[in-house]
Tab-separated table of C-alpha atoms in Angstrom:
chain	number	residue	atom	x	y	z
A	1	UNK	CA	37.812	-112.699	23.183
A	2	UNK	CA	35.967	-109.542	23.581
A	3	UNK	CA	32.699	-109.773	25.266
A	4	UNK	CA	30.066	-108.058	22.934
A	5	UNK	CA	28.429	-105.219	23.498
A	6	UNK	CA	24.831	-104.982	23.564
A	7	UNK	CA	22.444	-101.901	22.297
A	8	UNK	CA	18.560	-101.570	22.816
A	9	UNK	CA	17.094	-98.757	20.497
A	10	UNK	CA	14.252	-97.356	22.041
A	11	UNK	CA	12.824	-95.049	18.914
A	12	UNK	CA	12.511	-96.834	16.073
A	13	UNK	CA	15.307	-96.752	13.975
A	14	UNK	CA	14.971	-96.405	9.886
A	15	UNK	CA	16.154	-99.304	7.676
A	16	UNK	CA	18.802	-96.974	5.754
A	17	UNK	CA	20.551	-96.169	9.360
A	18	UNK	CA	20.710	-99.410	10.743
A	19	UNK	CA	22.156	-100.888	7.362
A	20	UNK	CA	24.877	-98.073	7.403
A	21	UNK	CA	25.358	-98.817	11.138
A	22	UNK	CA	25.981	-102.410	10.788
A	23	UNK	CA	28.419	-101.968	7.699
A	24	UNK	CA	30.117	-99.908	9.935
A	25	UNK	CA	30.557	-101.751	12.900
A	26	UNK	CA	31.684	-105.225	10.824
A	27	UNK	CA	34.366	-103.008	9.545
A	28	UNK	CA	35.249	-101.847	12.813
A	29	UNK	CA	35.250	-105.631	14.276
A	30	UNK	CA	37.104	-106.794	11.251
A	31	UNK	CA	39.644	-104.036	11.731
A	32	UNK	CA	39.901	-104.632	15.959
A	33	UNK	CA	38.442	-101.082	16.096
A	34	UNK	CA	35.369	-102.054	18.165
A	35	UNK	CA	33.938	-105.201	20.118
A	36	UNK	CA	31.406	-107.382	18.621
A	37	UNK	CA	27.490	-106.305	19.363
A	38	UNK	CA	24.149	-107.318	19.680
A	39	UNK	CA	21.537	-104.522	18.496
A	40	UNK	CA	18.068	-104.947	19.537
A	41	UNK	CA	15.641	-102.373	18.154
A	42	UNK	CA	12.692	-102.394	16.180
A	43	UNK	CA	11.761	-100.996	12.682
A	44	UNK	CA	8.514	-98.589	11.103
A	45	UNK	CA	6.829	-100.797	8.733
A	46	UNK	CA	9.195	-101.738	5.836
A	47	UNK	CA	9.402	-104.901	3.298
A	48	UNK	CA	12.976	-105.712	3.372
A	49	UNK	CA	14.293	-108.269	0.216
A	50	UNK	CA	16.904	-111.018	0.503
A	51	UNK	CA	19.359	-112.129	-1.697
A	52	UNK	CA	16.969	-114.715	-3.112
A	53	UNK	CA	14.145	-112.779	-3.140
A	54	UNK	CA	11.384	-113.459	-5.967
A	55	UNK	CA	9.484	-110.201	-7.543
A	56	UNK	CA	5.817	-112.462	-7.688
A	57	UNK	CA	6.072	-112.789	-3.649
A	58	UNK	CA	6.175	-109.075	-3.685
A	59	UNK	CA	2.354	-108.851	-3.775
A	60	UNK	CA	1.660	-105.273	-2.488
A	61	UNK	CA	4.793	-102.898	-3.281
A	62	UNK	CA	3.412	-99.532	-3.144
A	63	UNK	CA	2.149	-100.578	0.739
A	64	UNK	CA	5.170	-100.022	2.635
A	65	UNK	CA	8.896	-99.103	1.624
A	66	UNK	CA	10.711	-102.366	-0.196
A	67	UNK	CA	14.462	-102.235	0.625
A	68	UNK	CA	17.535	-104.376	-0.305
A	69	UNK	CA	18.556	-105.896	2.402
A	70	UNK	CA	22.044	-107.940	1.324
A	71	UNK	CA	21.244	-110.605	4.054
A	72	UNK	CA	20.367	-114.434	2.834
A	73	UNK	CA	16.630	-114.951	2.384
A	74	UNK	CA	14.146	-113.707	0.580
A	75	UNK	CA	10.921	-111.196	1.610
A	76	UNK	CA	10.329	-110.715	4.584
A	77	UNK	CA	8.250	-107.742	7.074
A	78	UNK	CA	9.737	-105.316	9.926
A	79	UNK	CA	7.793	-103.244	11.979
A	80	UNK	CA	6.953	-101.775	15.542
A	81	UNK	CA	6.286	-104.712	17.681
A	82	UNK	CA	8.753	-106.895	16.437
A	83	UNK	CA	11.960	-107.012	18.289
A	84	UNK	CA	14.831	-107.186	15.875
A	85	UNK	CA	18.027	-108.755	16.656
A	86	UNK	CA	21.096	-107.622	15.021
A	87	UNK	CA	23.939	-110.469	15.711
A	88	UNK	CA	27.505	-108.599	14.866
A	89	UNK	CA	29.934	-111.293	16.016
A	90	UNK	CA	33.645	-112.486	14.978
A	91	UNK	CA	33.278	-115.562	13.877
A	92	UNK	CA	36.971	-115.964	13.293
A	93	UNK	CA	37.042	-115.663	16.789
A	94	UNK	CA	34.619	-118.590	17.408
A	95	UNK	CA	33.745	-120.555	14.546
A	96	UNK	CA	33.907	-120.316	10.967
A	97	UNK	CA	31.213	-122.060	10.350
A	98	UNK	CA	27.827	-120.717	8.717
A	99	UNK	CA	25.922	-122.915	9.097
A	100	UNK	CA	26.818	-123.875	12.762
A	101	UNK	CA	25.966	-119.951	13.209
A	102	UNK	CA	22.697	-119.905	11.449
A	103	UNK	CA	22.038	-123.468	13.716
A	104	UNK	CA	23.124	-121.461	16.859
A	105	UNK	CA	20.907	-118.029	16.273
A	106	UNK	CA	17.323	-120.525	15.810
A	107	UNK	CA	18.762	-122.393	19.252
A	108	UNK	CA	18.956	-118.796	20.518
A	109	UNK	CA	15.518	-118.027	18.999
A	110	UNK	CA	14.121	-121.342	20.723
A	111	UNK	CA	15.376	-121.191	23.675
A	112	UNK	CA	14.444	-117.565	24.219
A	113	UNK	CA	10.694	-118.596	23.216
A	114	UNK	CA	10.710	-121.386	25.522
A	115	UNK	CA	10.978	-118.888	28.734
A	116	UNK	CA	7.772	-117.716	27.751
A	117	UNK	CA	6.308	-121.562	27.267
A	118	UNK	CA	6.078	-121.467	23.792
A	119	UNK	CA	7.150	-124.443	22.261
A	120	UNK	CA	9.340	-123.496	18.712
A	121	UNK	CA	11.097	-125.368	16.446
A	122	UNK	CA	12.820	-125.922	13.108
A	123	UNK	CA	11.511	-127.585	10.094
A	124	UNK	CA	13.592	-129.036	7.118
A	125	UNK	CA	13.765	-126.700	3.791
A	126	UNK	CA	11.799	-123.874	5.762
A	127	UNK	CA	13.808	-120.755	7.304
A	128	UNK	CA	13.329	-119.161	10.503
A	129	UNK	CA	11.240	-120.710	14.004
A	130	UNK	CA	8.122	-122.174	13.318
A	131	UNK	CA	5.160	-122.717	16.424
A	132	UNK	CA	2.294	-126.151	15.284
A	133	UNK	CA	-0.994	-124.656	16.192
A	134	UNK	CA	-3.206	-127.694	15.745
A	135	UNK	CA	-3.318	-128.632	12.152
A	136	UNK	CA	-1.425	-125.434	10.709
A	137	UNK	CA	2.039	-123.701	11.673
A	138	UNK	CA	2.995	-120.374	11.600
A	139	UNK	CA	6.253	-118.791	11.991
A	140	UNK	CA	6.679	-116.551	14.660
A	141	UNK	CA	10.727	-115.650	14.359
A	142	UNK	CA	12.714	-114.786	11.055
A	143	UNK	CA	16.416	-115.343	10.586
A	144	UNK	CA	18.515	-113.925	7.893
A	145	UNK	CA	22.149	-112.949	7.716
A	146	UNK	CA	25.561	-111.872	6.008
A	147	UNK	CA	28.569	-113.165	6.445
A	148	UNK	CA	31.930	-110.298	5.465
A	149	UNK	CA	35.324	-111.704	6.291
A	150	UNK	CA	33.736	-114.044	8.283
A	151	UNK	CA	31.790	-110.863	10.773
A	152	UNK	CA	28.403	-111.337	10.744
A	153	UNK	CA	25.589	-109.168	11.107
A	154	UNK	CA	21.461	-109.016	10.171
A	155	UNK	CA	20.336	-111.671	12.388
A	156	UNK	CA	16.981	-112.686	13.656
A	157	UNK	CA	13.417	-111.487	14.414
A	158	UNK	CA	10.476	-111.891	16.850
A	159	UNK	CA	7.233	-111.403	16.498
A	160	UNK	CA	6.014	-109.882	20.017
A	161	UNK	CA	3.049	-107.952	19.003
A	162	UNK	CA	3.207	-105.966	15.031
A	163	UNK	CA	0.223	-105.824	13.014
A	164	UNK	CA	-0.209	-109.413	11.325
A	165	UNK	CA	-1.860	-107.828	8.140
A	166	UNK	CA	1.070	-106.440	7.404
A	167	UNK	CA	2.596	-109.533	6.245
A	168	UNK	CA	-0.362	-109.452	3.231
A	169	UNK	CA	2.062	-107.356	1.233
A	170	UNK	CA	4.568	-110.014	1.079
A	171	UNK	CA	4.677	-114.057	0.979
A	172	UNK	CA	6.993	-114.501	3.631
A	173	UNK	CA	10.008	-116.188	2.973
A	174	UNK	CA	8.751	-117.598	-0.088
A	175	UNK	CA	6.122	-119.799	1.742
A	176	UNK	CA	2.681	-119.079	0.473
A	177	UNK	CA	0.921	-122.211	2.468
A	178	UNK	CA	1.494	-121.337	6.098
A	179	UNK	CA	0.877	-118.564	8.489
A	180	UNK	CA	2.853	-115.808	10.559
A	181	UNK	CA	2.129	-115.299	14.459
A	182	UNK	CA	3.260	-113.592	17.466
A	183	UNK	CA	3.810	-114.050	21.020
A	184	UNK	CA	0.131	-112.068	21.890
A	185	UNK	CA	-1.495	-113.951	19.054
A	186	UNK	CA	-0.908	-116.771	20.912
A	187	UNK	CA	-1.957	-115.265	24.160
A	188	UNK	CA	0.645	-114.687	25.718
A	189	UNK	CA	1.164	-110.803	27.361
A	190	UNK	CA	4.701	-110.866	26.780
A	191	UNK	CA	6.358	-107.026	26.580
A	192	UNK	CA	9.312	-106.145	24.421
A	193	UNK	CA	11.334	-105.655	27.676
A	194	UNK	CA	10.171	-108.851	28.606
A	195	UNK	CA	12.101	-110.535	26.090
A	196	UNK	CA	15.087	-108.757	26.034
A	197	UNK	CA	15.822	-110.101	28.989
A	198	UNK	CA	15.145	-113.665	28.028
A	199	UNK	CA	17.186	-112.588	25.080
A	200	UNK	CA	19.891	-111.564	27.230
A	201	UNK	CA	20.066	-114.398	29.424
A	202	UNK	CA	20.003	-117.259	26.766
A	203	UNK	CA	22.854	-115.890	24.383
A	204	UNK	CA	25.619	-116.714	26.522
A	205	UNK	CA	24.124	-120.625	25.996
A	206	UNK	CA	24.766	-120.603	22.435
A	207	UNK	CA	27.418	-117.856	21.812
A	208	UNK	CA	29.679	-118.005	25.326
A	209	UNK	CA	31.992	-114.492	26.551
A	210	UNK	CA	28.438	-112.752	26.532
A	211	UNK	CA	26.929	-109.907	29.076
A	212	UNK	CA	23.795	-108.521	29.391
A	213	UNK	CA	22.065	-105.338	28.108
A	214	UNK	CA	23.204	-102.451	30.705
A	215	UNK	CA	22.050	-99.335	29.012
A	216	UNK	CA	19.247	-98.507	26.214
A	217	UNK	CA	20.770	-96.045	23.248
Protein backbone atom coordinates (compact mmCIF):
# COMPACT_ATOMS: atom_id res chain seq x y z
CA UNK A 1 0.00 0.00 0.00
CA UNK A 2 0.84 3.49 -0.81
CA UNK A 3 1.60 5.68 2.05
CA UNK A 4 -0.69 8.84 1.72
CA UNK A 5 0.26 11.95 1.05
CA UNK A 6 -0.43 14.75 3.22
CA UNK A 7 -1.29 18.63 2.20
CA UNK A 8 -1.60 21.69 4.65
CA UNK A 9 -3.30 24.74 2.84
CA UNK A 10 -2.11 27.73 4.27
CA UNK A 11 -4.70 30.43 2.49
CA UNK A 12 -7.92 29.52 2.87
CA UNK A 13 -9.21 27.58 0.26
CA UNK A 14 -13.00 28.17 -1.25
CA UNK A 15 -15.61 25.39 -0.84
CA UNK A 16 -16.13 25.08 -4.81
CA UNK A 17 -12.14 24.25 -5.17
CA UNK A 18 -11.74 21.90 -2.57
CA UNK A 19 -14.97 19.92 -3.73
CA UNK A 20 -13.52 19.83 -7.36
CA UNK A 21 -10.14 18.88 -5.81
CA UNK A 22 -11.34 15.99 -3.90
CA UNK A 23 -13.53 14.58 -6.88
CA UNK A 24 -10.48 14.68 -8.55
CA UNK A 25 -8.14 13.03 -6.51
CA UNK A 26 -10.80 9.89 -5.63
CA UNK A 27 -10.75 9.47 -9.31
CA UNK A 28 -7.17 9.52 -9.47
CA UNK A 29 -6.88 6.91 -6.38
CA UNK A 30 -9.60 4.84 -7.88
CA UNK A 31 -7.79 4.84 -11.20
CA UNK A 32 -3.97 4.14 -9.42
CA UNK A 33 -3.17 7.61 -10.84
CA UNK A 34 -2.22 9.15 -7.47
CA UNK A 35 -1.62 8.01 -3.71
CA UNK A 36 -4.21 8.43 -1.16
CA UNK A 37 -4.11 12.01 0.89
CA UNK A 38 -4.87 13.77 3.83
CA UNK A 39 -5.78 17.61 3.18
CA UNK A 40 -5.72 19.84 6.06
CA UNK A 41 -6.84 23.41 5.37
CA UNK A 42 -9.36 25.61 6.55
CA UNK A 43 -12.43 27.33 4.93
CA UNK A 44 -13.96 31.39 4.81
CA UNK A 45 -17.18 31.19 6.52
CA UNK A 46 -19.60 28.89 4.59
CA UNK A 47 -22.82 26.66 5.68
CA UNK A 48 -22.16 23.48 3.97
CA UNK A 49 -25.52 20.86 3.71
CA UNK A 50 -25.43 17.07 4.00
CA UNK A 51 -27.24 14.57 2.39
CA UNK A 52 -29.83 14.61 5.15
CA UNK A 53 -29.96 17.99 5.64
CA UNK A 54 -33.41 19.63 6.84
CA UNK A 55 -34.40 23.28 5.28
CA UNK A 56 -36.01 24.44 9.10
CA UNK A 57 -32.28 23.92 10.63
CA UNK A 58 -31.24 26.37 8.03
CA UNK A 59 -32.14 29.33 10.29
CA UNK A 60 -30.08 32.23 8.78
CA UNK A 61 -29.43 31.57 4.88
CA UNK A 62 -28.67 34.86 3.54
CA UNK A 63 -25.64 34.98 6.46
CA UNK A 64 -23.02 33.09 4.84
CA UNK A 65 -22.85 31.01 1.47
CA UNK A 66 -25.05 27.51 1.85
CA UNK A 67 -23.39 24.82 -0.34
CA UNK A 68 -24.16 21.14 -1.19
CA UNK A 69 -21.84 19.29 0.17
CA UNK A 70 -22.62 15.37 -1.07
CA UNK A 71 -21.02 14.08 2.24
CA UNK A 72 -23.44 12.15 4.95
CA UNK A 73 -24.86 14.55 7.53
CA UNK A 74 -26.75 17.27 7.62
CA UNK A 75 -25.82 21.31 8.35
CA UNK A 76 -23.05 21.99 9.49
CA UNK A 77 -20.37 25.47 9.71
CA UNK A 78 -16.68 25.95 8.15
CA UNK A 79 -14.63 28.73 8.74
CA UNK A 80 -11.09 30.25 9.58
CA UNK A 81 -10.08 28.69 12.77
CA UNK A 82 -11.29 25.43 12.22
CA UNK A 83 -8.87 22.95 10.92
CA UNK A 84 -10.51 20.79 8.32
CA UNK A 85 -9.49 17.36 7.62
CA UNK A 86 -9.99 15.92 4.30
CA UNK A 87 -9.50 11.89 4.65
CA UNK A 88 -8.94 10.56 0.80
CA UNK A 89 -8.08 6.92 1.49
CA UNK A 90 -8.53 3.42 -0.46
CA UNK A 91 -10.52 1.62 1.46
CA UNK A 92 -10.33 -1.34 -0.84
CA UNK A 93 -6.97 -1.28 0.18
CA UNK A 94 -7.78 -1.51 3.93
CA UNK A 95 -11.20 -2.13 4.79
CA UNK A 96 -14.43 -1.99 3.22
CA UNK A 97 -16.11 -1.18 5.90
CA UNK A 98 -18.03 2.26 6.56
CA UNK A 99 -18.73 2.15 9.41
CA UNK A 100 -15.39 0.75 10.82
CA UNK A 101 -14.06 4.02 8.87
CA UNK A 102 -16.43 6.50 10.29
CA UNK A 103 -15.48 4.50 13.95
CA UNK A 104 -11.73 4.99 13.04
CA UNK A 105 -11.82 8.96 11.92
CA UNK A 106 -13.77 9.91 15.73
CA UNK A 107 -10.77 7.49 17.33
CA UNK A 108 -8.53 9.76 15.23
CA UNK A 109 -10.51 12.84 16.36
CA UNK A 110 -10.16 11.57 20.12
CA UNK A 111 -7.08 10.68 20.29
CA UNK A 112 -5.76 13.81 18.63
CA UNK A 113 -7.85 15.89 21.36
CA UNK A 114 -6.49 13.92 24.08
CA UNK A 115 -2.73 15.33 23.38
CA UNK A 116 -4.04 18.51 24.28
CA UNK A 117 -5.92 16.98 27.65
CA UNK A 118 -9.18 17.31 26.47
CA UNK A 119 -11.20 14.54 27.24
CA UNK A 120 -13.74 13.67 23.91
CA UNK A 121 -15.98 11.17 23.23
CA UNK A 122 -18.85 9.61 21.29
CA UNK A 123 -22.43 9.52 22.16
CA UNK A 124 -25.13 7.09 20.73
CA UNK A 125 -27.53 8.64 17.83
CA UNK A 126 -25.35 11.95 17.89
CA UNK A 127 -22.57 12.55 15.05
CA UNK A 128 -19.24 13.90 15.44
CA UNK A 129 -16.90 14.29 19.09
CA UNK A 130 -18.67 15.60 21.83
CA UNK A 131 -16.61 17.32 25.22
CA UNK A 132 -19.30 17.12 28.97
CA UNK A 133 -18.78 20.53 30.39
CA UNK A 134 -20.57 20.10 33.70
CA UNK A 135 -24.20 19.64 33.10
CA UNK A 136 -24.21 20.46 29.20
CA UNK A 137 -22.03 19.07 26.16
CA UNK A 138 -20.93 20.63 23.27
CA UNK A 139 -19.37 19.30 20.26
CA UNK A 140 -16.16 20.44 19.44
CA UNK A 141 -15.26 18.09 16.13
CA UNK A 142 -17.63 17.31 13.07
CA UNK A 143 -17.38 14.23 10.91
CA UNK A 144 -19.01 13.72 7.63
CA UNK A 145 -18.06 11.72 4.58
CA UNK A 146 -18.57 10.00 1.04
CA UNK A 147 -17.84 6.90 0.15
CA UNK A 148 -17.17 6.41 -4.30
CA UNK A 149 -16.02 2.94 -5.22
CA UNK A 150 -15.19 2.47 -1.89
CA UNK A 151 -12.42 5.99 -1.90
CA UNK A 152 -13.35 8.15 0.58
CA UNK A 153 -13.05 11.68 1.05
CA UNK A 154 -14.82 14.84 3.24
CA UNK A 155 -13.76 13.80 6.57
CA UNK A 156 -13.64 15.54 9.86
CA UNK A 157 -13.41 18.95 11.61
CA UNK A 158 -11.93 20.77 14.65
CA UNK A 159 -12.86 23.48 16.26
CA UNK A 160 -9.43 25.32 17.29
CA UNK A 161 -10.51 28.83 17.51
CA UNK A 162 -13.61 30.17 14.63
CA UNK A 163 -16.13 32.51 15.71
CA UNK A 164 -18.82 30.43 17.80
CA UNK A 165 -21.71 32.80 16.63
CA UNK A 166 -21.34 31.61 13.54
CA UNK A 167 -22.94 28.42 14.24
CA UNK A 168 -26.40 30.73 14.98
CA UNK A 169 -27.12 30.43 11.29
CA UNK A 170 -27.44 26.79 11.43
CA UNK A 171 -28.65 23.96 14.06
CA UNK A 172 -25.78 21.89 13.84
CA UNK A 173 -26.18 18.55 12.82
CA UNK A 174 -29.71 18.60 13.46
CA UNK A 175 -29.24 18.98 17.30
CA UNK A 176 -31.00 22.03 18.55
CA UNK A 177 -30.43 21.14 22.52
CA UNK A 178 -26.67 21.22 22.89
CA UNK A 179 -23.80 23.49 22.27
CA UNK A 180 -20.64 23.86 19.89
CA UNK A 181 -17.03 24.64 21.43
CA UNK A 182 -13.49 24.89 20.64
CA UNK A 183 -10.18 24.08 21.89
CA UNK A 184 -9.65 28.10 23.22
CA UNK A 185 -13.20 28.09 24.50
CA UNK A 186 -12.13 25.70 26.71
CA UNK A 187 -8.92 27.40 27.54
CA UNK A 188 -6.71 25.85 26.05
CA UNK A 189 -3.96 28.06 23.69
CA UNK A 190 -3.71 25.44 21.26
CA UNK A 191 -2.43 26.84 17.52
CA UNK A 192 -3.52 25.32 14.25
CA UNK A 193 0.12 24.09 13.81
CA UNK A 194 -0.19 22.75 17.05
CA UNK A 195 -2.57 20.25 16.04
CA UNK A 196 -1.43 19.27 12.91
CA UNK A 197 1.11 17.74 14.42
CA UNK A 198 -0.95 15.84 16.92
CA UNK A 199 -2.92 15.16 13.81
CA UNK A 200 -0.01 13.81 12.17
CA UNK A 201 1.27 11.70 14.77
CA UNK A 202 -2.03 9.87 15.79
CA UNK A 203 -3.21 8.77 12.17
CA UNK A 204 -0.82 6.13 11.73
CA UNK A 205 -2.76 4.58 15.15
CA UNK A 206 -5.92 4.22 13.43
CA UNK A 207 -5.12 4.16 9.65
CA UNK A 208 -1.37 2.31 9.58
CA UNK A 209 1.30 2.96 6.16
CA UNK A 210 0.96 6.75 7.25
CA UNK A 211 3.79 9.72 7.21
CA UNK A 212 3.76 12.96 8.40
CA UNK A 213 3.07 16.42 6.88
CA UNK A 214 6.56 17.48 5.14
CA UNK A 215 5.60 20.49 3.16
CA UNK A 216 2.59 23.18 3.37
CA UNK A 217 0.88 23.81 -0.35
Amino acid sequence: MNRPEWRISDALVPYEEALAAMEARVADIRAGRAPELVWLLEHPPLYTAGTSAKGVDLLKPERFPVHSAGRGGQYTYHGPGQRVAYVMLDLRARRQDVRSFVTGLEEWTIRTLARFNVTAERRAGRVGVWVARGRREDKIAAIGVRIRHWVSFHGISINVEPDLSHYDGIVPCGIAEHGVTSLVDLGLPVTMADLDMALAETFGEIFPSSVRPSAAA
